[in-house]
Amino acid sequence: MAKHKTHFEDCDVLVVGGGMAGTGATFEARHWGRDLKIICVEKANIDRSGAVAQGLYAINCYMGMQWGENQPEDHVRYARNDLMGMVREDLGYDMARHVDSTVHMFDEWGLPMMKNEKTGRYLREGKWQIMIHGESYKPIVAEAAKKSADKIYNRIMITHLLMDETNENRVGGAVGFNMRTGDYYVFRAKTVIVAAGGASHIFKPRAVGEGMGRTWYAPWSNGSAYALPIAVGAKMTQMENRIVLCRFKDGYGPVGAYFLHLKTYTQNANGENYEKKWYDQTKELVGEYIDHHPTPTCLRNHAFIQETIAGRGPIQMVTTEAFQDPHLETVGWENFLGMTVGQAVVWASQNIDPKYTNPELTTSEPYVMGSHATCSGAWVSGPEDLSPPEYFWGYNRMLTVEGLFGAGDTVGGSAHKFSSGSFTEGRLAAKAAVKYIEDKKAENINVSDKQCEDFKKVIYKPLENYTVGRNEITGGTVSPSYISPIQGLQRLQRIMDEYVGGIATNYMTNGNMLKKGLELLTWLEEDLDNVGAEDYHQLMRAWELKHRALTSQCVTEHTLFREETRWPGYYYRGDHMKLDDENWHCLTVSRRDPKTGKFTLEKVPVYHIVDEKEKKKAS
Ligand SMILES: Cc1cc2nc3c(=O)[nH]c(=O)nc-3n(C[C@H](O)[C@H](O)[C@H](O)COP(=O)(O)OP(=O)(O)OC[C@H]3O[C@@H](n4cnc5c(N)ncnc54)[C@H](O)[C@@H]3O)c2cc1C
């Protein structure tokens, strides 16, 4: 243990994860906390980290209030509709009312925005999306964070949160290790903002073997955003609401610009519009939700999945018409070059020119995240001027652990934030964290040396498991005493895939499968004490796996709790195939007891704040 040098850093605001939300939090913390010490810790390098690492072609959340294009209320209605009613409207409204100011800053900082030549406004791709030349989106926002922080630590993975020893529900910082040097880092902090992205690779991906690692969501998003708070007893919400994406096959290239800007459309292998065919069947399952406009994302997936099961795949995107227009053809290709170069490479390798061949689409494996057309994540306090009492406990975006804040994919209940909304939520969380400090809520935090030393032993144990266990190997690489991170990951992915509604079962699960899944996850958890790591990179893999496994437990518990099929097309409860508004028009909230490891779940009312306001105005 002595060989791993310990570094101590004391600070006021600690930001865990320097992606979109983390850079937003770091930037805003400096605005409100001029004299505070602000540290951002990132597992990769903030210049190219997180889901936006490769760039984006559109900012998916912009109201355009200056031109009267949309109002925050409109966005709340949109997100509510897409998530089949289940969103925290206070959080969504709060994000939406501030998101335009964020985008205007991106513009000032040099992000190339496309403009509508006639109106001079930002060029719309759809009602909410504006188009950018966004290859350098991430370095641009990273620069703002770098100028704001006292220090950015790259290549440090945070593995655990520290807790105050005088108040067992107050955070005291975080610990982790440098993946290059192996050094141990202790960050004692008055407030912690977790902004560590979503979770890919908890369900078995379609790409295995030769394509292993290729997923739609960033493969390095390993659920730390959920595991860190879950481990210290913070409440989580809507963790059952995983997302499945309809994307171009194998490269997961985006379809938004194709549908919205190029006006391409989908068809089955016989050239038929299949979505309409599933209308009656879907109405049986979800009632009037199928008549909502726009059709909720999950229901569009549902038609796709059912049509494929019925044997009329592959489903194709009809590009051959739009691509005859040279301008649209250019837009179609540029769309990939700015954010998913791999899709262009896949098409080249398969001899697909979308001008002459309609490319195949697929539905992805499920992901857990809080910022896209889905809203899994932490249960946080909303803003004081909007939130009903059940949703408010003092500080905006504070979790149910004091001093612990969240933003972006970390935060549950607030879907459709995307890159700009996640940055905005980081700003909101940081403003509240600074106020928490100014209100003297973070005085006399006690984090003992023993707590830090105990974590150090736990963190490096996989290295020891390997060093000791490898001596027992007589041939090959399989040890009787340890499992490698990749073996553990593949075991986790199979459990989630086969029992919790992955691609193996066409997203189908039921109570019995979920209970079996939970049992297998418990055995896996036991075996993860014996994960072995041969170097610091594998040590990171070991901790990524542990975070994924804890996130998976929470997802499975939530899926078991909600006894209905709220989002057909994301997953199905075969024993409760219908949407059940009478019993389940509510949010689900869980808490894992850190001492026993047991989860408890509860129903919490979902308040439709926007329409309530309007009803009151009308009366
Ligand atoms: C394929 C894809 C396409 C998308 N397209 C668009 C689009 O066109 N337009 C749009 O507006 N939005 C888009 N989004 C959404 C947008 O990228 C996300 O909403 C946004 O990045 C979420 O921000 P975040 O900060 O929560 O997560 P991220 O930006 O992913 O940041 C999380 C950060 O935490 C770090 N981290 C993770 N674990 C740890 C740990 N244990 N210790 C330290 N650091 C850690 C990660 O390395 C990462 O830097 C897309 C997302 C994906 C995946």
XYZ file of C-alpha atoms and ligand atoms in Angstrom:
672
model
C 0.000 0.000 0.000
C 2.901 2.294 0.821
C 3.870 2.318 -2.836
C 0.752 4.329 -3.613
C 1.477 7.876 -2.551
C -1.467 9.716 -0.954
C -2.314 13.270 -2.010
C -4.699 15.430 0.013
C -6.666 18.283 -1.482
C -9.137 20.351 0.551
C -11.698 22.407 -1.307
C -15.097 24.048 -1.185
C -16.717 22.704 -4.347
C -15.644 19.358 -5.765
C -17.011 18.493 -9.201
C -16.837 14.785 -10.060
C -16.747 14.343 -13.839
C -15.832 17.054 -16.335
C -18.339 16.330 -19.095
C -21.116 18.714 -20.085
C -22.685 19.027 -16.631
C -19.313 19.057 -14.853
C -17.873 21.836 -16.992
C -21.088 23.828 -16.486
C -20.852 23.324 -12.724
C -17.177 24.301 -12.587
C -17.800 27.442 -14.630
C -20.794 28.593 -12.597
C -19.253 27.777 -9.216
C -16.602 30.397 -9.943
C -19.240 32.968 -10.953
C -20.997 32.773 -7.573
C -18.050 31.691 -5.452
C -15.302 34.151 -6.373
C -13.105 33.223 -3.392
C -13.992 29.574 -3.135
C -11.657 26.741 -3.955
C -13.121 24.812 -6.876
C -11.757 21.476 -8.069
C -12.924 19.339 -10.973
C -11.843 15.690 -11.134
C -12.169 13.772 -14.379
C -11.556 10.140 -15.233
C -10.328 10.969 -18.754
C -9.201 14.414 -19.929
C -11.840 17.121 -19.939
C -10.791 18.345 -23.380
C -12.263 15.194 -24.910
C -14.275 13.430 -22.247
C -17.851 12.311 -21.828
C -20.615 11.715 -24.333
C -19.682 14.843 -26.311
C -16.041 13.807 -26.728
C -16.265 13.344 -30.479
C -18.418 16.423 -31.020
C -22.071 16.982 -31.876
C -23.891 18.260 -34.919
C -26.855 19.739 -33.086
C -27.655 21.283 -29.731
C -30.837 19.408 -28.927
C -32.293 21.726 -26.330
C -32.765 25.401 -27.160
C -36.010 27.267 -26.527
C -35.393 30.350 -28.712
C -37.295 32.541 -26.260
C -35.725 35.717 -27.685
C -37.607 35.047 -30.915
C -40.741 33.670 -29.284
C -40.067 30.227 -30.742
C -40.780 28.155 -27.613
C -41.404 28.735 -23.936
C -40.287 26.534 -21.009
C -43.889 25.359 -20.560
C -43.817 23.962 -24.093
C -40.709 21.981 -23.304
C -42.228 20.584 -20.112
C -45.246 19.387 -22.092
C -42.968 17.884 -24.710
C -40.830 15.960 -22.197
C -43.894 14.861 -20.244
C -45.508 13.533 -23.387
C -42.378 11.700 -24.498
C -41.883 10.029 -21.112
C -45.541 8.902 -20.946
C -46.306 11.408 -18.189
C -43.450 10.549 -15.832
C -41.230 13.600 -15.366
C -40.336 16.077 -12.652
C -41.856 19.187 -14.205
C -40.222 21.522 -11.689
C -36.759 20.362 -12.777
C -37.618 20.417 -16.468
C -39.065 23.913 -16.301
C -36.099 25.190 -14.298
C -33.642 23.834 -16.858
C -35.673 25.121 -19.806
C -35.969 28.680 -18.487
C -32.169 28.940 -18.248
C -30.952 26.885 -21.195
C -30.987 29.682 -23.782
C -28.496 31.721 -21.768
C -26.152 28.733 -21.792
C -26.368 28.394 -25.567
C -25.717 32.129 -25.996
C -22.510 31.701 -23.997
C -21.422 28.804 -26.219
C -21.941 31.143 -29.176
C -19.815 33.854 -27.518
C -17.091 31.318 -26.719
C -16.691 30.523 -30.393
C -18.829 27.447 -31.020
C -19.726 27.708 -34.725
C -23.522 27.961 -34.889
C -25.376 27.504 -38.160
C -27.644 30.413 -38.995
C -30.831 30.599 -41.000
C -29.836 32.861 -43.896
C -33.282 34.420 -44.199
C -34.080 35.109 -40.549
C -30.584 35.359 -39.022
C -31.747 33.065 -36.235
C -30.037 29.827 -35.232
C -30.800 27.219 -37.872
C -33.423 24.829 -36.601
C -33.185 21.113 -37.262
C -36.436 20.440 -35.424
C -38.605 22.219 -32.886
C -35.951 21.989 -30.152
C -32.691 21.352 -32.010
C -30.330 23.912 -33.511
C -27.508 22.957 -35.815
C -23.836 23.538 -35.061
C -20.449 22.716 -36.520
C -19.692 20.961 -33.287
C -16.551 18.889 -33.693
C -14.827 21.141 -31.115
C -17.836 21.532 -28.797
C -16.138 19.744 -25.912
C -12.751 21.547 -26.000
C -14.662 24.848 -26.064
C -16.681 24.173 -22.921
C -13.635 22.574 -21.295
C -11.739 25.833 -21.732
C -14.395 27.685 -19.744
C -14.057 25.146 -16.941
C -10.259 25.282 -17.007
C -10.328 29.062 -16.639
C -12.760 28.792 -13.723
C -11.322 25.982 -11.593
C -8.490 26.261 -9.118
C -7.389 22.939 -10.472
C -8.581 20.304 -12.920
C -7.395 16.798 -12.171
C -7.462 14.587 -15.249
C -7.052 10.786 -15.257
C -8.412 10.339 -11.750
C -11.294 7.986 -11.240
C -13.462 8.726 -8.227
C -14.459 5.455 -6.593
C -16.162 6.482 -3.324
C -17.716 9.468 -1.606
C -16.399 10.463 1.806
C -18.958 11.068 4.537
C -18.967 13.429 7.488
C -18.460 11.474 10.696
C -20.441 13.897 12.855
C -23.528 13.941 10.616
C -24.024 10.609 8.937
C -26.136 12.038 6.134
C -23.684 14.764 5.061
C -21.047 14.391 2.377
C -17.390 15.142 3.136
C -15.616 14.724 -0.209
C -14.494 11.890 -2.441
C -11.541 9.572 -3.055
C -10.040 7.951 -6.116
C -6.827 7.046 -7.857
C -4.761 8.266 -10.778
C -4.961 5.706 -13.529
C -1.485 6.527 -14.859
C 0.601 6.895 -11.682
C -1.486 4.762 -9.336
C -1.384 7.514 -6.696
C -4.232 7.777 -4.212
C -6.201 11.041 -4.020
C -8.279 12.305 -1.120
C -10.492 15.313 -1.849
C -12.013 16.663 1.352
C -14.784 18.979 0.241
C -17.617 21.054 1.658
C -19.864 20.185 -1.268
C -19.658 17.573 -4.007
C -21.394 17.830 -7.379
C -21.637 14.444 -9.080
C -21.683 14.857 -12.860
C -20.275 11.523 -13.977
C -22.513 10.717 -16.972
C -24.844 7.760 -17.608
C -24.352 4.002 -17.827
C -23.557 1.981 -20.914
C -22.450 -1.659 -20.962
C -24.654 -2.803 -18.128
C -26.849 -4.647 -20.628
C -25.124 -6.930 -23.108
C -24.488 -4.860 -26.237
C -25.294 -5.983 -29.767
C -21.629 -5.544 -30.664
C -19.652 -8.359 -29.053
C -16.499 -10.117 -30.194
C -15.022 -8.213 -33.110
C -17.065 -5.075 -32.368
C -16.793 -5.164 -28.581
C -16.963 -1.707 -27.074
C -19.123 -0.272 -29.849
C -22.239 1.080 -28.207
C -24.502 4.044 -28.820
C -23.859 5.627 -25.451
C -20.274 6.483 -24.539
C -18.614 3.174 -23.601
C -16.696 4.835 -20.770
C -19.895 5.970 -19.028
C -19.933 3.373 -16.309
C -22.667 4.416 -13.931
C -20.448 6.157 -11.347
C -23.062 8.912 -11.378
C -25.490 6.428 -9.814
C -23.228 4.080 -7.863
C -21.514 6.865 -5.900
C -24.773 8.279 -4.480
C -26.485 4.869 -4.135
C -23.561 3.603 -2.035
C -24.027 6.398 0.531
C -27.799 5.984 0.768
C -29.003 8.752 -1.555
C -32.468 8.214 -3.019
C -32.856 7.418 -6.711
C -35.805 7.771 -9.051
C -37.132 6.183 -12.252
C -34.176 3.817 -12.525
C -36.417 1.361 -14.400
C -36.793 3.889 -17.223
C -33.832 2.713 -19.310
C -33.591 3.935 -22.914
C -33.455 1.986 -26.169
C -32.406 3.890 -29.288
C -33.377 3.391 -32.891
C -30.183 4.107 -34.840
C -28.320 3.171 -38.015
C -27.149 -0.397 -37.681
C -23.666 -1.242 -36.366
C -22.324 2.329 -36.247
C -25.202 3.754 -34.145
C -25.084 6.858 -36.319
C -27.673 9.486 -35.297
C -31.025 9.623 -37.057
C -32.323 12.982 -35.784
C -30.971 15.125 -38.624
C -32.121 12.496 -41.116
C -35.715 12.517 -39.898
C -35.967 16.215 -39.139
C -33.781 17.983 -41.668
C -33.499 15.521 -44.553
C -37.123 14.372 -44.106
C -36.177 10.733 -44.596
C -38.578 8.057 -43.320
C -38.575 4.384 -42.391
C -40.043 1.307 -44.033
C -39.978 -2.454 -43.574
C -38.235 -4.857 -45.933
C -41.320 -4.888 -48.174
C -41.257 -1.125 -48.542
C -44.303 -0.652 -46.274
C -44.954 2.019 -43.668
C -45.170 -0.337 -40.700
C -45.778 2.150 -37.876
C -49.454 2.602 -38.735
C -50.035 -1.147 -38.682
C -49.269 -1.322 -34.976
C -51.657 1.451 -33.979
C -54.522 -0.743 -32.697
C -52.232 -3.145 -30.875
C -50.374 -0.265 -29.206
C -53.658 1.406 -28.242
C -54.603 -1.823 -26.447
C -51.426 -1.513 -24.376
C -51.209 2.203 -23.613
C -54.599 3.712 -24.453
C -54.727 7.321 -25.597
C -50.965 7.865 -25.220
C -50.582 6.508 -28.759
C -52.616 9.473 -30.036
C -50.226 12.017 -28.532
C -48.173 14.181 -30.803
C -45.278 13.715 -31.327
C -45.503 9.937 -30.859
C -43.466 9.117 -27.731
C -40.018 7.694 -28.543
C -40.710 4.376 -26.808
C -43.887 3.793 -28.829
C -42.071 4.332 -32.107
C -39.528 1.758 -30.931
C -42.418 -0.541 -30.063
C -43.675 -0.607 -33.661
C -40.119 -1.214 -34.906
C -39.520 -4.087 -32.472
C -42.879 -5.758 -33.145
C -42.471 -5.474 -36.906
C -39.071 -7.120 -36.657
C -40.385 -9.908 -34.401
C -43.175 -10.424 -36.966
C -40.455 -11.244 -39.498
C -40.665 -8.214 -41.760
C -37.226 -6.757 -41.086
C -34.769 -5.398 -41.726
C -36.210 -1.958 -41.150
C -34.636 0.640 -43.405
C -34.236 4.388 -43.524
C -35.268 5.660 -46.954
C -32.331 7.882 -47.891
C -32.303 7.315 -51.629
C -34.819 10.115 -52.246
C -33.298 12.867 -50.066
C -29.736 12.091 -51.153
C -30.536 13.026 -54.755
C -30.372 16.648 -53.533
C -26.606 17.459 -53.339
C -27.123 19.835 -50.398
C -28.999 17.242 -48.345
C -26.453 14.606 -49.317
C -23.692 16.823 -47.907
C -25.668 17.437 -44.712
C -26.245 13.686 -44.340
C -22.520 12.908 -44.452
C -21.403 15.941 -42.428
C -23.804 14.892 -39.723
C -21.646 11.819 -39.127
C -18.312 13.525 -39.599
C -19.077 15.976 -36.789
C -20.137 13.367 -34.223
C -20.060 9.687 -35.301
C -17.323 9.167 -37.862
C -17.626 5.422 -37.293
C -20.977 5.255 -39.098
C -19.421 6.546 -42.314
C -16.673 3.942 -41.929
C -19.217 1.145 -41.398
C -21.100 2.158 -44.549
C -17.870 2.309 -46.534
C -16.915 -1.158 -45.282
C -20.322 -2.564 -46.264
C -20.416 -0.800 -49.623
C -23.465 1.268 -48.658
C -23.919 4.555 -50.474
C -27.144 6.001 -49.022
C -27.792 7.718 -52.354
C -28.469 4.321 -53.890
C -29.074 1.963 -50.933
C -31.454 2.463 -48.028
C -29.380 1.714 -44.908
C -30.594 -0.583 -42.148
C -31.689 0.619 -38.733
C -31.628 -1.252 -35.450
C -32.782 -0.859 -31.869
C -29.935 -0.672 -29.402
C -29.327 -2.451 -26.138
C -30.736 -0.472 -23.176
C -28.808 2.328 -21.442
C -29.382 4.089 -18.150
C -29.150 7.864 -18.226
C -30.940 11.026 -17.210
C -30.482 13.569 -19.959
C -31.876 12.080 -23.192
C -35.374 10.705 -23.966
C -35.214 9.050 -20.559
C -34.893 10.199 -16.975
C -33.220 7.733 -14.621
C -31.128 9.162 -11.826
C -30.903 10.737 -8.428
C -33.893 12.109 -6.547
C -33.036 15.780 -6.073
C -34.558 18.890 -4.586
C -36.071 21.287 -7.101
C -35.978 25.093 -7.138
C -37.745 26.907 -4.300
C -40.117 28.923 -6.496
C -41.533 25.946 -8.407
C -41.324 22.753 -6.428
C -44.119 21.275 -4.302
C -43.086 20.318 -0.729
C -42.328 16.668 -1.621
C -39.835 17.897 -4.215
C -38.076 20.578 -2.185
C -35.596 20.363 0.685
C -33.627 23.577 0.615
C -31.122 23.569 -2.219
C -31.738 23.144 -5.909
C -30.359 19.844 -7.306
C -29.235 18.645 -3.872
C -29.659 14.911 -3.404
C -31.129 13.446 -0.241
C -27.593 13.435 1.199
C -26.681 16.889 2.483
C -24.064 18.788 0.531
C -24.226 16.287 -2.334
C -25.491 17.754 -5.610
C -26.064 16.327 -9.062
C -26.414 17.443 -12.680
C -26.832 16.052 -16.184
C -27.246 12.304 -16.475
C -26.922 12.038 -12.688
C -30.275 13.707 -12.052
C -33.482 11.718 -12.474
C -36.907 12.890 -13.538
C -35.757 15.600 -15.958
C -35.555 14.200 -19.463
C -34.560 15.901 -22.724
C -31.829 18.113 -21.284
C -29.211 16.923 -23.741
C -25.831 18.689 -23.930
C -27.001 22.268 -23.371
C -29.487 21.325 -20.653
C -26.877 19.226 -18.846
C -24.427 22.142 -18.845
C -27.278 24.341 -17.595
C -28.149 21.914 -14.829
C -24.490 21.903 -13.794
C -24.728 25.673 -13.493
C -27.880 25.431 -11.371
C -26.340 22.828 -9.074
C -23.169 24.895 -8.616
C -25.104 28.047 -7.762
C -26.993 26.119 -5.087
C -23.823 24.463 -3.782
C -22.200 27.867 -3.299
C -25.295 29.091 -1.440
C -25.153 25.978 0.764
C -21.610 26.945 1.744
C -22.516 30.612 2.236
C -25.421 29.570 4.455
C -22.822 27.856 6.645
C -24.332 24.418 6.157
C -20.936 22.900 5.520
C -19.224 23.831 8.795
C -17.224 21.403 10.942
C -17.260 18.460 8.575
C -15.190 15.681 10.048
C -13.514 13.174 7.758
C -11.015 11.132 9.728
C -7.713 9.821 8.425
C -9.011 6.356 9.223
C -11.919 6.744 6.800
C -9.466 7.736 4.070
C -7.041 4.917 4.907
C -9.842 2.333 4.935
C -10.913 3.355 1.443
C -7.324 3.161 0.260
C -7.168 -0.510 1.252
C -10.465 -1.244 -0.488
C -9.538 0.577 -3.701
C -6.255 -1.221 -4.325
C -7.477 -4.689 -3.294
C -7.975 -5.866 -6.927
C -4.215 -5.359 -7.503
C -3.482 -7.539 -4.496
C -6.037 -10.162 -5.610
C -4.198 -10.402 -8.894
C -0.681 -10.448 -7.476
C -1.507 -13.243 -5.057
C -3.935 -15.196 -7.267
C -1.839 -15.352 -10.421
C 0.619 -17.693 -8.706
C -2.069 -20.365 -8.713
C -2.454 -20.290 -12.491
C -0.873 -23.364 -14.030
C -1.848 -22.665 -17.658
C -3.671 -19.963 -19.644
C -5.090 -16.927 -17.859
C -7.954 -18.287 -15.766
C -7.315 -18.099 -12.038
C -9.106 -20.178 -9.416
C -9.005 -17.206 -7.046
C -9.932 -14.088 -8.986
C -12.069 -13.022 -11.909
C -10.870 -10.428 -14.370
C -12.863 -7.233 -14.963
C -13.870 -8.368 -18.458
C -15.127 -11.718 -17.158
C -17.161 -9.933 -14.498
C -18.501 -7.437 -17.035
C -19.656 -10.144 -19.418
C -21.357 -11.985 -16.594
C -23.139 -8.796 -15.518
C -24.229 -8.052 -19.072
C -25.709 -11.523 -19.516
C -27.683 -11.273 -16.288
C -29.098 -7.900 -17.278
C -29.702 -8.969 -20.863
C -31.458 -12.239 -20.136
C -33.394 -11.361 -16.990
C -33.915 -7.592 -16.918
C -35.170 -6.901 -20.436
C -32.260 -6.737 -22.870
C -31.988 -7.671 -26.532
C -31.888 -11.439 -25.861
C -35.570 -11.386 -24.893
C -36.659 -8.520 -27.162
C -36.743 -6.288 -24.056
C -39.158 -8.629 -22.231
C -38.993 -9.391 -18.533
C -41.347 -10.306 -15.670
C -41.422 -10.565 -11.891
C -39.906 -14.042 -11.781
C -37.121 -13.167 -14.195
C -36.329 -10.028 -12.227
C -36.176 -11.920 -8.946
C -33.820 -14.439 -10.530
C -31.776 -11.567 -11.937
C -31.488 -10.032 -8.471
C -30.341 -13.348 -7.020
C -27.646 -13.675 -9.684
C -26.583 -10.063 -9.143
C -26.122 -10.840 -5.449
C -23.809 -13.746 -6.265
C -21.943 -11.506 -8.675
C -21.562 -8.844 -5.993
C -20.004 -11.442 -3.697
C -17.555 -12.506 -6.401
C -16.607 -8.911 -7.172
C -14.663 -8.879 -3.906
C -12.336 -11.195 -5.788
C -11.880 -9.195 -8.957
C -8.222 -9.032 -9.959
C -6.418 -6.186 -11.718
C -3.001 -6.596 -13.302
C -2.304 -2.871 -13.724
C -3.850 0.551 -13.055
C -5.904 0.471 -16.219
C -7.429 -2.818 -15.130
C -7.940 -1.323 -11.680
C -10.096 1.306 -13.366
C -11.961 -1.468 -15.199
C -12.510 -3.234 -11.879
C -14.046 -0.132 -10.317
C -16.082 0.632 -13.410
C -17.487 -2.882 -13.130
C -18.333 -2.478 -9.451
C -20.153 0.780 -10.214
C -22.009 -0.849 -13.092
C -23.037 -3.776 -10.888
C -24.456 -1.534 -8.158
C -26.310 0.543 -10.755
C -27.717 -2.687 -12.208
C -29.056 -3.806 -8.845
C -30.908 -0.525 -8.526
C -32.287 -0.790 -12.086
C -33.528 -4.325 -11.405
C -35.143 -3.403 -8.085
C -36.988 -0.524 -9.753
C -38.103 -2.672 -12.688
C -39.508 -5.231 -10.263
C -41.291 -2.545 -8.257
C -43.192 -0.903 -11.139
C -45.855 -3.486 -11.965
C -46.908 -2.226 -15.369
C -45.502 -1.664 -18.849
C -45.237 2.117 -18.881
C -42.807 2.400 -21.799
C -43.353 -0.371 -24.360
C -40.389 -0.186 -26.704
C -38.012 0.464 -23.807
C -38.995 -2.707 -21.918
C -41.986 -4.959 -21.263
C -43.229 -6.531 -18.046
C -44.776 -9.690 -19.532
C -46.786 -10.230 -16.342
C -48.188 -6.673 -16.500
C -48.310 -5.890 -20.191
C -50.477 -2.775 -20.003
C -49.831 0.779 -18.928
C -51.741 1.192 -15.669
C -52.448 4.846 -14.887
C -54.779 3.976 -12.058
C -52.044 2.399 -9.952
C -48.809 3.611 -11.486
C -49.234 7.238 -12.515
C -46.448 8.043 -10.077
C -42.691 8.302 -9.774
C -40.720 5.479 -8.188
C -38.103 6.309 -5.566
C -35.610 3.915 -3.992
C -33.043 3.979 -1.236
C -30.346 1.441 -0.534
C -29.401 1.189 3.121
C -25.590 1.538 3.120
C -25.312 -0.695 6.208
C -27.431 -3.636 5.024
C -27.312 -3.206 1.243
C -31.112 -3.645 1.123
C -33.256 -1.482 -1.151
C -36.615 -0.011 -0.165
C -38.949 1.463 -2.762
C -41.855 3.874 -2.636
C -44.313 5.599 -4.933
C -44.116 9.407 -5.030
C -46.769 11.605 -6.668
C -46.054 13.042 -10.076
C -47.275 16.643 -10.195
C -48.295 18.176 -13.492
C -47.275 21.636 -12.445
C -47.474 23.399 -15.796
C -51.073 22.520 -16.491
C -52.056 23.055 -12.894
C -50.780 26.621 -13.206
C -52.795 27.088 -16.355
C -55.933 25.600 -14.856
C -55.602 28.013 -11.931
C -55.107 30.962 -14.291
C -58.214 29.979 -16.233
C -60.429 29.623 -13.163
C -24.311 9.173 -29.027
C -24.850 10.393 -28.381
C -25.344 11.408 -29.154
C -25.832 12.563 -28.590
N -26.256 13.551 -29.409
C -26.598 14.734 -28.891
C -26.893 15.815 -29.756
O -26.878 15.671 -30.969
N -27.195 17.007 -29.193
C -27.213 17.194 -27.846
O -27.475 18.316 -27.409
N -26.948 16.180 -27.000
C -26.634 14.961 -27.481
N -26.335 13.912 -26.642
C -26.545 14.078 -25.197
C -25.377 14.702 -24.435
O -24.185 14.214 -24.926
C -25.559 14.389 -22.960
O -26.834 14.823 -22.574
C -24.532 15.076 -22.057
O -23.231 14.806 -22.472
C -24.718 14.630 -20.615
O -23.824 15.351 -19.815
P -23.157 14.716 -18.501
O -22.197 15.713 -17.981
O -24.204 14.204 -17.608
O -22.352 13.439 -19.025
P -21.007 13.438 -19.881
O -20.942 14.608 -20.765
O -20.917 12.098 -20.490
O -19.864 13.617 -18.784
C -19.605 12.683 -17.769
C -18.131 12.808 -17.388
O -17.866 12.121 -16.170
C -16.612 11.445 -16.293
N -16.619 10.354 -15.298
C -17.403 9.252 -15.328
N -17.163 8.515 -14.227
C -16.225 9.167 -13.508
C -15.572 8.886 -12.265
N -15.866 7.801 -11.556
N -14.625 9.753 -11.827
C -14.328 10.875 -12.548
N -14.922 11.183 -13.731
C -15.867 10.341 -14.198
C -16.594 10.996 -17.729
O -15.306 10.682 -18.166
C -17.211 12.199 -18.437
O -16.248 13.151 -18.787
C -25.852 12.716 -27.179
C -25.368 11.682 -26.381
C -24.857 10.535 -26.977
C -24.320 9.447 -26.122
